Short mmCIF file of C-alpha atoms in Angstrom, two decimals:
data_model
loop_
_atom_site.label_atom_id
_atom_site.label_comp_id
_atom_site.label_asym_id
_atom_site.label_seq_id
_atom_site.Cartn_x
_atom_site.Cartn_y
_atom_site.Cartn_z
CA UNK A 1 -2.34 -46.47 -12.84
CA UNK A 2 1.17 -47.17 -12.65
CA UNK A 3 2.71 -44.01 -11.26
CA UNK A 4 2.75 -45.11 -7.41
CA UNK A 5 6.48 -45.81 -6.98
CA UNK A 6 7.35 -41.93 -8.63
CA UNK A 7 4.96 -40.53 -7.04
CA UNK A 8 5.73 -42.00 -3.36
CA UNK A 9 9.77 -41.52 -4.19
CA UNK A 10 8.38 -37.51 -4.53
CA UNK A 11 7.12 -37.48 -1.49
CA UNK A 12 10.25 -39.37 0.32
CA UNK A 13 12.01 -36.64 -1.47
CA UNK A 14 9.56 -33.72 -0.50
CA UNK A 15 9.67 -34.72 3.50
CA UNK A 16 13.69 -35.50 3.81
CA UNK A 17 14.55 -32.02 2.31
CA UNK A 18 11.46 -29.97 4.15
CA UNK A 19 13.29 -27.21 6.19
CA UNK A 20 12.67 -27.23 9.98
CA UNK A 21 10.26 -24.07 10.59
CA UNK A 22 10.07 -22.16 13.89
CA UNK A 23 6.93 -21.36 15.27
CA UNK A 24 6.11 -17.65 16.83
CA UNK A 25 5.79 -19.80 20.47
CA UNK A 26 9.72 -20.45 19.98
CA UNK A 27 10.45 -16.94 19.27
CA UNK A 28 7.89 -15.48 22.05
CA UNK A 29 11.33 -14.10 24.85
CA UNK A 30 12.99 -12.25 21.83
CA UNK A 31 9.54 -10.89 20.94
CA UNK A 32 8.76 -9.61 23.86
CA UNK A 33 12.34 -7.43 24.46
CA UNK A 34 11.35 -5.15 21.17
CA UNK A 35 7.88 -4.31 22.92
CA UNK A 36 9.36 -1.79 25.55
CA UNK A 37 11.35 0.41 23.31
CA UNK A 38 10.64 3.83 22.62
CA UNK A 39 11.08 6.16 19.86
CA UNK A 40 12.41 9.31 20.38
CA UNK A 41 10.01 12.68 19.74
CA UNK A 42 11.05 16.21 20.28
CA UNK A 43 8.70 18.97 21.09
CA UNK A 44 7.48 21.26 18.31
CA UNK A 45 6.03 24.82 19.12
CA UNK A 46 3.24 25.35 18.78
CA UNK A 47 3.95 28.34 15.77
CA UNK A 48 5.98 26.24 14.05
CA UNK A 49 3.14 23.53 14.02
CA UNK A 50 0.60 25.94 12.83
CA UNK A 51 2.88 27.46 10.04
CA UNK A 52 3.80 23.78 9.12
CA UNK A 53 -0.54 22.99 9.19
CA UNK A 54 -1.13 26.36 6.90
CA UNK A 55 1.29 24.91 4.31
CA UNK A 56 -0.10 21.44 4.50
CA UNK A 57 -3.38 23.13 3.68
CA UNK A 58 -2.25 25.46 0.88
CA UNK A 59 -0.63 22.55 -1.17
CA UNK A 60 -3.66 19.99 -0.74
CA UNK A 61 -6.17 23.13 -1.19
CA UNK A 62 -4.16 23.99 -4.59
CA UNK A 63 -3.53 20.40 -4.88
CA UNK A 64 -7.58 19.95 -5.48
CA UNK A 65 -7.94 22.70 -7.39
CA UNK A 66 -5.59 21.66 -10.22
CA UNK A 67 -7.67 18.38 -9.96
CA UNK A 68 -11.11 19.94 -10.02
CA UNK A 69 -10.06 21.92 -13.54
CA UNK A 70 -8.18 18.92 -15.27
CA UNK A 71 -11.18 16.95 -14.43
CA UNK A 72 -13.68 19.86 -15.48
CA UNK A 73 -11.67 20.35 -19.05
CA UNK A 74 -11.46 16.69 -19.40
CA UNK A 75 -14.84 15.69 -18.80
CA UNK A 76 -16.09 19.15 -21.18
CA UNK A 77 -14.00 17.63 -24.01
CA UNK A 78 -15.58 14.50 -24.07
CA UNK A 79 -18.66 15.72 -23.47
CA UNK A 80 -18.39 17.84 -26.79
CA UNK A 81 -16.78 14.83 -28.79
CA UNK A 82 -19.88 12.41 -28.08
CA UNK A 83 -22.13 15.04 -28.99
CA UNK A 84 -20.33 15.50 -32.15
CA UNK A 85 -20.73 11.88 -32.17
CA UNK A 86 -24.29 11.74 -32.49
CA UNK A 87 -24.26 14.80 -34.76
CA UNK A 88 -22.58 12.70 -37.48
CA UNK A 89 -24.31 9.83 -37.05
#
């Protein structure tokens, strides 16, 4: 074929430039000094959480509603255009 002595120089080429990768078993102490930490939580009360829940509930409950008509509307209309499809036809 011809192309051995390019294709062998590539290779030469590939493995004297290949960067020297660490493993996660090198790395293992410095892994091991993030495991401990903590993050820091304060304490809600409890009528704070609730009010925060009813709002949370409100939006997603208003949230679904506005889905449940745009998708209600939406599927209407094209229910009406392919019937007015067929009516043509």
């Amino acid at each position: 074929m011809g192309f051995g002595g390019s294709v062998a120089s590539m290779i030469a080429s590939l493995r004297s430039n290949k960067r020297a990768r660490e493993t996660i078993f090198e790395n293992k102490p410095t892994l091991g000094e993030v495991k401990h930490t903590r993050f820091p939580t304060q304490e809600v009360d409890p009528t704070e959480l609730r009010a925060f829940r009813e709002k949370v509930q409100k939006a997603k409950r208003r949230s679904d509603i506005k889905v449940v008509i745009i998708l209600g509307v939406f599927f209407t209309l094209s229910l009406l255009f392919f019937l007015k499809i067929k009516q043509v036809i």
